[in-house]
Tab-separated table of C-alpha atoms and ligand atoms in Angstrom:
chain	number	residue	atom	x	y	z
A	1472	UNK	CA	-1.623	-24.826	58.539
A	1473	UNK	CA	-0.503	-25.334	54.928
A	1474	UNK	CA	2.273	-23.039	53.741
A	1475	UNK	CA	3.505	-22.281	50.231
A	1476	UNK	CA	5.944	-20.030	48.430
A	1477	UNK	CA	4.775	-16.530	48.211
A	1478	UNK	CA	5.575	-15.400	44.676
A	1479	UNK	CA	9.197	-15.123	44.006
A	1480	UNK	CA	10.110	-14.972	47.713
A	1481	UNK	CA	12.302	-17.621	49.346
A	1482	UNK	CA	10.155	-17.955	52.331
A	1483	UNK	CA	6.868	-19.789	52.466
A	1484	UNK	CA	3.723	-18.260	53.825
A	1485	UNK	CA	0.595	-19.838	55.404
A	1486	UNK	CA	-2.386	-19.865	53.002
A	1487	UNK	CA	-4.609	-18.105	55.379
A	1488	UNK	CA	-3.542	-14.748	56.992
A	1489	UNK	CA	-5.346	-11.921	58.827
A	1490	UNK	CA	-6.996	-8.824	57.493
A	1491	UNK	CA	-7.405	-5.808	59.492
A	1492	UNK	CA	-9.725	-3.324	57.772
A	1493	UNK	CA	-12.273	-2.088	59.979
A	1494	UNK	CA	-10.850	-3.751	62.974
A	1495	UNK	CA	-12.075	-2.155	66.222
A	1496	UNK	CA	-9.408	0.110	67.470
A	1497	UNK	CA	-11.066	1.464	70.574
A	1498	UNK	CA	-12.207	0.190	73.973
A	1499	UNK	CA	-12.953	-3.492	74.841
A	1500	UNK	CA	-13.540	-4.528	71.269
A	1501	UNK	CA	-10.047	-3.239	70.433
A	1502	UNK	CA	-8.589	-5.292	73.380
A	1503	UNK	CA	-10.427	-8.501	71.918
A	1504	UNK	CA	-9.178	-7.581	68.387
A	1505	UNK	CA	-5.622	-7.667	69.724
A	1506	UNK	CA	-6.035	-11.073	71.463
A	1507	UNK	CA	-7.497	-12.324	68.279
A	1508	UNK	CA	-4.481	-11.115	66.240
A	1509	UNK	CA	-2.005	-12.743	68.746
A	1510	UNK	CA	-4.149	-15.936	68.779
A	1511	UNK	CA	-4.095	-16.022	64.977
A	1512	UNK	CA	-0.250	-15.731	64.976
A	1513	UNK	CA	-0.115	-18.560	67.625
A	1514	UNK	CA	-2.323	-20.577	65.127
A	1515	UNK	CA	0.084	-19.900	62.344
A	1516	UNK	CA	-1.642	-16.989	60.598
A	1517	UNK	CA	1.552	-14.997	60.652
A	1518	UNK	CA	0.446	-13.047	57.493
A	1519	UNK	CA	-1.048	-9.731	58.847
A	1520	UNK	CA	-2.403	-7.301	56.337
A	1521	UNK	CA	-2.917	-3.649	56.956
A	1522	UNK	CA	-2.742	-0.233	55.320
A	1523	UNK	CA	-1.998	3.370	56.233
A	1524	UNK	CA	-5.604	3.906	55.082
A	1525	UNK	CA	-7.214	1.582	57.677
A	1526	UNK	CA	-8.510	3.740	60.484
A	1527	UNK	CA	-6.221	6.433	59.395
A	1528	UNK	CA	-3.241	4.439	60.781
A	1529	UNK	CA	-5.240	3.237	63.921
A	1530	UNK	CA	-5.078	-0.351	62.442
A	1531	UNK	CA	-1.283	-0.292	62.204
A	1532	UNK	CA	-0.972	1.043	65.812
A	1533	UNK	CA	-3.269	-1.667	66.965
A	1534	UNK	CA	-1.204	-4.386	65.149
A	1535	UNK	CA	1.868	-2.769	66.641
A	1536	UNK	CA	0.527	-3.347	70.177
A	1537	UNK	CA	-0.713	-6.835	69.386
A	1538	UNK	CA	2.562	-8.036	68.007
A	1539	UNK	CA	4.935	-6.334	70.594
A	1540	UNK	CA	7.134	-9.116	72.034
A	1541	UNK	CA	6.613	-11.552	69.369
A	1542	UNK	CA	9.672	-12.696	67.343
A	1543	UNK	CA	9.694	-10.459	64.241
A	1544	UNK	CA	11.178	-13.090	61.966
A	1545	UNK	CA	8.153	-15.305	62.499
A	1546	UNK	CA	5.752	-12.560	61.147
A	1547	UNK	CA	4.871	-11.600	57.574
A	1548	UNK	CA	3.761	-8.052	57.854
A	1549	UNK	CA	2.195	-6.326	54.871
A	1550	UNK	CA	1.065	-2.591	54.558
A	1551	UNK	CA	-0.040	-0.327	51.830
A	1552	UNK	CA	0.545	2.989	50.582
A	1553	UNK	CA	-2.365	5.239	49.449
A	1554	UNK	CA	-2.314	6.435	45.704
A	1555	UNK	CA	-2.561	9.974	47.067
A	1556	UNK	CA	0.696	9.418	48.738
A	1557	UNK	CA	2.486	7.569	46.107
A	1558	UNK	CA	4.862	9.958	44.636
A	1559	UNK	CA	8.615	9.046	45.024
A	1560	UNK	CA	9.180	11.015	48.120
A	1561	UNK	CA	5.553	10.430	49.300
A	1562	UNK	CA	6.022	6.833	49.157
A	1563	UNK	CA	9.218	6.797	51.182
A	1564	UNK	CA	7.580	8.872	53.859
A	1565	UNK	CA	4.521	6.882	54.065
A	1566	UNK	CA	6.504	3.676	54.460
A	1567	UNK	CA	8.402	5.393	57.382
A	1568	UNK	CA	5.200	6.389	59.069
A	1569	UNK	CA	3.700	2.945	58.714
A	1570	UNK	CA	6.878	1.376	60.182
A	1571	UNK	CA	6.716	3.754	63.158
A	1572	UNK	CA	3.076	3.012	63.757
A	1573	UNK	CA	3.744	-0.703	63.627
A	1574	UNK	CA	6.732	-0.471	65.756
A	1575	UNK	CA	8.856	-2.440	63.346
A	1576	UNK	CA	11.860	-1.686	61.202
A	1577	UNK	CA	10.725	-3.498	58.133
A	1578	UNK	CA	7.795	-4.699	56.287
A	1579	UNK	CA	7.675	-8.241	54.537
A	1580	UNK	CA	5.823	-6.804	51.691
A	1581	UNK	CA	4.655	-3.213	50.884
A	1582	UNK	CA	1.911	-2.511	48.327
A	1583	UNK	CA	0.484	0.298	46.197
A	1584	UNK	CA	-3.053	0.080	47.446
A	1585	UNK	CA	-4.679	0.697	44.199
A	1586	UNK	CA	-3.738	2.085	40.760
A	1587	UNK	CA	-5.631	5.454	40.879
A	1588	UNK	CA	-3.805	8.222	38.916
A	1589	UNK	CA	-0.510	7.200	40.415
A	1590	UNK	CA	2.804	7.916	38.483
A	1591	UNK	CA	3.528	4.304	38.567
A	1592	UNK	CA	7.311	4.626	37.331
A	1593	UNK	CA	8.032	6.908	40.358
A	1594	UNK	CA	6.255	4.663	42.737
A	1595	UNK	CA	7.888	1.509	41.575
A	1596	UNK	CA	11.236	3.211	41.958
A	1597	UNK	CA	10.468	4.276	45.417
A	1598	UNK	CA	9.455	0.700	46.298
A	1599	UNK	CA	12.751	-0.575	44.910
A	1600	UNK	CA	14.595	2.009	46.863
A	1601	UNK	CA	12.697	0.906	50.072
A	1602	UNK	CA	13.815	-2.891	49.255
A	1603	UNK	CA	17.400	-1.541	48.768
A	1604	UNK	CA	17.379	0.371	51.971
A	1605	UNK	CA	16.158	-2.771	54.012
A	1606	UNK	CA	12.817	-1.203	54.961
A	1607	UNK	CA	10.779	-3.590	53.057
A	1608	UNK	CA	11.647	-7.172	52.141
A	1609	UNK	CA	9.562	-7.115	48.869
A	1610	UNK	CA	7.012	-5.081	47.094
A	1611	UNK	CA	3.674	-5.693	45.660
A	1612	UNK	CA	0.419	-4.194	44.265
A	1613	UNK	CA	-3.234	-4.323	44.920
A	1614	UNK	CA	-6.300	-4.063	42.720
A	1615	UNK	CA	-4.189	-4.392	39.621
A	1616	UNK	CA	-5.623	-5.873	36.328
A	1617	UNK	CA	-3.367	-7.412	33.825
A	1618	UNK	CA	-2.596	-4.157	31.966
A	1619	UNK	CA	-1.543	-2.487	35.181
A	1620	UNK	CA	0.608	-5.512	36.149
A	1621	UNK	CA	2.275	-5.389	32.805
A	1622	UNK	CA	3.030	-1.651	33.176
A	1623	UNK	CA	4.289	-1.994	36.639
A	1624	UNK	CA	6.661	-4.867	35.737
A	1625	UNK	CA	8.022	-2.721	33.051
A	1626	UNK	CA	8.569	0.171	35.307
A	1627	UNK	CA	10.566	-2.084	37.873
A	1628	UNK	CA	14.197	-2.175	37.311
A	1629	UNK	CA	15.472	-4.797	39.775
A	1630	UNK	CA	12.871	-6.282	41.888
A	1631	UNK	CA	9.945	-8.510	40.971
A	1632	UNK	CA	6.232	-7.954	42.073
A	1633	UNK	CA	5.876	-10.355	44.971
A	1634	UNK	CA	1.958	-10.184	45.033
A	1635	UNK	CA	-1.268	-8.733	43.727
A	1636	UNK	CA	-3.900	-8.234	46.521
A	1637	UNK	CA	-7.359	-8.684	44.872
A	1638	UNK	CA	-11.013	-9.003	45.497
A	1639	UNK	CA	-11.969	-12.696	45.441
A	1640	UNK	CA	-14.794	-14.430	46.899
A	1641	UNK	CA	-17.431	-16.983	45.821
A	1642	UNK	CA	-19.775	-14.203	44.393
A	1643	UNK	CA	-16.845	-12.589	42.564
A	1644	UNK	CA	-14.525	-14.798	40.641
A	1645	UNK	CA	-13.587	-12.664	37.579
A	1646	UNK	CA	-9.848	-12.779	38.511
A	1647	UNK	CA	-9.783	-16.268	37.586
A	1648	UNK	CA	-10.065	-15.441	33.997
A	1649	UNK	CA	-7.002	-13.214	33.590
A	1650	UNK	CA	-5.235	-12.087	36.661
A	1651	UNK	CA	-4.702	-15.484	38.320
A	1652	UNK	CA	-3.295	-17.144	35.106
A	1653	UNK	CA	-1.126	-13.947	34.525
A	1654	UNK	CA	0.272	-13.937	38.038
A	1655	UNK	CA	0.934	-17.618	37.975
A	1656	UNK	CA	2.948	-17.200	34.790
A	1657	UNK	CA	4.963	-14.358	36.308
A	1658	UNK	CA	5.388	-15.864	39.705
A	1659	UNK	CA	3.214	-13.254	41.436
A	1660	UNK	CA	1.396	-14.405	44.584
A	1661	UNK	CA	-2.418	-13.723	44.513
A	1662	UNK	CA	-3.871	-12.558	48.003
A	1663	UNK	CA	-7.611	-12.828	48.090
A	1664	UNK	CA	-9.091	-9.998	49.958
A	1665	UNK	CA	-12.750	-9.968	51.261
A	1666	UNK	CA	-12.760	-13.739	51.069
A	1667	UNK	CA	-16.145	-14.022	52.744
A	1668	UNK	CA	-17.747	-11.112	50.638
A	1669	UNK	CA	-18.232	-9.523	54.063
A	1670	UNK	CA	-21.417	-11.243	54.100
A	1671	UNK	CA	-23.451	-13.920	55.759
A	1672	UNK	CA	-23.598	-17.046	53.682
A	1673	UNK	CA	-26.373	-18.877	55.423
A	1674	UNK	CA	-29.108	-17.478	53.044
A	1675	UNK	CA	-27.325	-17.861	49.695
A	1676	UNK	CA	-28.087	-20.312	47.022
A	1677	UNK	CA	-25.407	-22.821	46.950
A	1678	UNK	CA	-24.787	-22.988	50.658
A	1679	UNK	CA	-26.342	-26.425	50.972
A	1680	UNK	CA	-23.211	-27.478	48.820
A	1681	UNK	CA	-20.962	-25.840	51.128
A	1682	UNK	CA	-22.566	-27.454	54.185
A	1683	UNK	CA	-22.440	-30.905	52.743
A	1684	UNK	CA	-18.723	-30.632	52.116
A	1685	UNK	CA	-18.191	-28.999	55.432
A	1686	UNK	CA	-19.927	-31.951	57.199
A	1687	UNK	CA	-17.742	-34.341	55.214
A	1688	UNK	CA	-14.647	-32.702	56.592
A	1689	UNK	CA	-15.819	-31.869	60.136
A	1690	UNK	CA	-15.437	-28.273	59.179
A	1691	UNK	CA	-17.460	-25.200	58.863
A	1692	UNK	CA	-18.697	-23.451	55.772
A	1693	UNK	CA	-16.448	-20.656	56.205
A	1694	UNK	CA	-13.415	-22.994	56.302
A	1695	UNK	CA	-14.686	-24.622	53.076
A	1696	UNK	CA	-14.884	-21.143	51.402
A	1697	UNK	CA	-11.339	-20.436	52.384
A	1698	UNK	CA	-10.145	-23.717	51.335
A	1699	UNK	CA	-11.888	-23.364	47.834
A	1700	UNK	CA	-10.341	-19.914	47.365
A	1701	UNK	CA	-6.840	-21.051	48.274
A	1702	UNK	CA	-7.107	-24.372	46.374
A	1703	UNK	CA	-4.298	-23.662	44.190
A	1704	UNK	CA	-0.641	-22.862	44.596
A	1705	UNK	CA	0.167	-19.250	44.596
A	1706	UNK	CA	-3.132	-18.199	46.242
A	1707	UNK	CA	-3.544	-16.768	49.767
A	1708	UNK	CA	-6.543	-15.428	51.565
A	1709	UNK	CA	-6.756	-12.855	54.326
A	1710	UNK	CA	-10.118	-12.847	56.122
A	1711	UNK	CA	-10.605	-10.225	58.647
A	1712	UNK	CA	-11.793	-11.378	62.071
A	1713	UNK	CA	-11.938	-9.450	65.266
A	1714	UNK	CA	-12.809	-11.997	67.758
A	1715	UNK	CA	-10.777	-14.983	68.966
A	1716	UNK	CA	-13.619	-17.478	68.150
A	1717	UNK	CA	-13.584	-16.267	64.446
A	1718	UNK	CA	-9.878	-16.304	64.197
A	1719	UNK	CA	-9.746	-19.863	65.487
A	1720	UNK	CA	-12.324	-20.920	63.042
A	1721	UNK	CA	-10.480	-19.302	60.177
A	1722	UNK	CA	-7.244	-20.800	61.123
A	1723	UNK	CA	-8.881	-24.142	60.945
A	1724	UNK	CA	-9.271	-23.757	57.233
A	1725	UNK	CA	-5.631	-24.011	56.709
A	1726	UNK	CA	-5.833	-27.641	57.076
A	1727	UNK	CA	-8.841	-28.400	54.928
A	1728	UNK	CA	-8.081	-29.986	51.613
A	1729	UNK	CA	-10.791	-30.331	49.100
A	1730	UNK	CA	-10.791	-33.183	46.521
A	1731	UNK	CA	-11.535	-32.470	42.684
A	1732	UNK	CA	-15.136	-33.548	43.027
A	1733	UNK	CA	-15.624	-31.140	45.966
A	1734	UNK	CA	-14.100	-28.250	43.933
A	1735	UNK	CA	-16.208	-28.911	40.935
A	1736	UNK	CA	-19.365	-29.027	43.173
A	1737	UNK	CA	-18.574	-25.635	44.767
A	1738	UNK	CA	-17.686	-24.222	41.236
A	1739	UNK	CA	-21.136	-25.404	39.963
A	1740	UNK	CA	-22.934	-23.880	43.116
A	1741	UNK	CA	-21.291	-20.512	42.858
A	1742	UNK	CA	-21.112	-19.667	39.052
A	1743	UNK	CA	-21.478	-16.104	39.380
A	1744	UNK	CA	-19.159	-14.121	37.195
A	1745	UNK	CA	-16.785	-16.974	36.763
A	1746	UNK	CA	-14.762	-17.605	33.680
A	1747	UNK	CA	-16.740	-18.688	30.718
A	1748	UNK	CA	-16.144	-22.234	29.539
A	1749	UNK	CA	-16.026	-23.786	33.070
A	1750	UNK	CA	-13.465	-24.127	35.865
A	1751	UNK	CA	-10.062	-22.915	34.895
A	1752	UNK	CA	-7.261	-25.416	35.933
A	1753	UNK	CA	-5.700	-23.216	38.605
B	807	NDP	P1	-13.950	-10.441	54.861
B	807	NDP	O1	-14.570	-11.030	53.658
B	807	NDP	O2	-12.760	-10.925	55.419
B	807	NDP	O3	-15.201	-10.390	56.034
B	807	NDP	C1	-14.938	-9.829	57.243
B	807	NDP	C2	-16.296	-10.074	58.006
B	807	NDP	O4	-16.384	-11.419	58.257
B	807	NDP	C3	-16.206	-9.394	59.407
B	807	NDP	O5	-17.446	-8.897	59.567
B	807	NDP	C4	-15.849	-10.598	60.275
B	807	NDP	O6	-16.483	-10.372	61.642
B	807	NDP	C5	-16.646	-11.764	59.704
B	807	NDP	N1	-15.888	-12.972	59.936
B	807	NDP	C6	-14.631	-13.209	59.875
B	807	NDP	N2	-14.326	-14.547	60.226
B	807	NDP	C7	-15.608	-15.033	60.603
B	807	NDP	C8	-15.934	-16.147	61.191
B	807	NDP	N3	-15.062	-17.299	61.437
B	807	NDP	N4	-17.439	-16.370	61.525
B	807	NDP	C9	-18.109	-15.474	61.297
B	807	NDP	N5	-17.934	-14.228	60.682
B	807	NDP	C10	-16.530	-13.928	60.517
B	807	NDP	O7	-13.836	-8.868	54.432
B	807	NDP	P2	-12.799	-7.787	54.496
B	807	NDP	O8	-13.365	-6.771	53.416
B	807	NDP	O9	-12.404	-7.269	55.900
B	807	NDP	O10	-11.513	-8.385	53.929
B	807	NDP	C11	-10.454	-8.959	54.454
B	807	NDP	C12	-9.205	-8.226	54.459
B	807	NDP	O11	-8.846	-7.984	53.179
B	807	NDP	C13	-9.590	-6.641	54.999
B	807	NDP	O12	-9.622	-6.750	56.282
B	807	NDP	C14	-8.275	-6.087	54.422
B	807	NDP	O13	-7.079	-6.381	55.251
B	807	NDP	C15	-8.088	-6.685	53.064
B	807	NDP	N6	-8.731	-5.841	52.105
B	807	NDP	C16	-8.138	-5.252	51.213
B	807	NDP	C17	-8.492	-4.408	50.196
B	807	NDP	C18	-7.691	-3.715	49.218
B	807	NDP	O14	-8.130	-3.034	48.418
B	807	NDP	N7	-6.475	-4.322	49.047
B	807	NDP	C19	-10.010	-4.037	50.159
B	807	NDP	C20	-10.738	-4.769	51.167
B	807	NDP	C21	-10.084	-5.703	52.113
B	807	NDP	P3	-15.634	-9.824	63.006
B	807	NDP	O15	-14.961	-8.694	62.617
B	807	NDP	O16	-16.820	-9.735	63.935
B	807	NDP	O17	-14.845	-11.111	63.280
């Protein structure tokens, strides 16, 4: 599994992690989801993404059970505060509640889930306080455009923004135009959420290109999709999978390296909403 520096952090993080939105949290499917998370960690997908919003805390609880007994330092745990909780005191409280549900005493990164009508200055100060108190190792944001990022950077007094978690898949590539270059310039990791567009790719135009490239690598189309999205430094992807088989497939993407011709071919096959003027040099 390829690892790379995560924004300004000292540690490296594997390019493919594990999302947990809508992860089954009850019954047999929850047991399978826990096995899948552990298997993912075993295969190097130590970046686990969650949020207080997911299942109203149930996703964090499930992760807490799944990671029990694993060496904490090995993991890269990320959670998010809801805008509705993101006042100064509210953010501190929300973080404590997430830590409790996860059964850990720190998060590797803690994000504001989306901008909403949040008092950004207050929230950023609360996140800095959490870093200072050792409850989070770094702070980040999600669904931020360049204006939001600029405002957040101005509001921060000490700590840098470690990441911006954003929607990025083959059918939705608008972040290539502004957010990715901005994040690159300011050493902010870009974390691609919903990397599969939550959909089935087998009936989409362009899939033949993915299949051809997948065959050449002895890989699957989903592995090629993840390799394409994470083709440049500073970009990570967090597919969500709730079965061991899916997790194993996704982890395999971490070793697929596409050449320039393959990247150009995928770019041409999935032109939807990409930057005008062709493939940006990421
Ligand atoms: P994804 O694009 O990751 O798609 C998830 C779907 O793909 C699930 O149905 C899953 O099935 C299926 N899948 C995963 N791997 C495979 C595979 N190898 N073969 C076949 N099917 C597969 O969508 P998400 O929206 O879940 O995004 C990923 C994560 O990003 C979220 O879980 C969450 O952590 C984060 N996110 C963050 C947001 C934000 O606002 N910050 C918003 C949305 C997502 P199955 O479950 O059966 O394995």
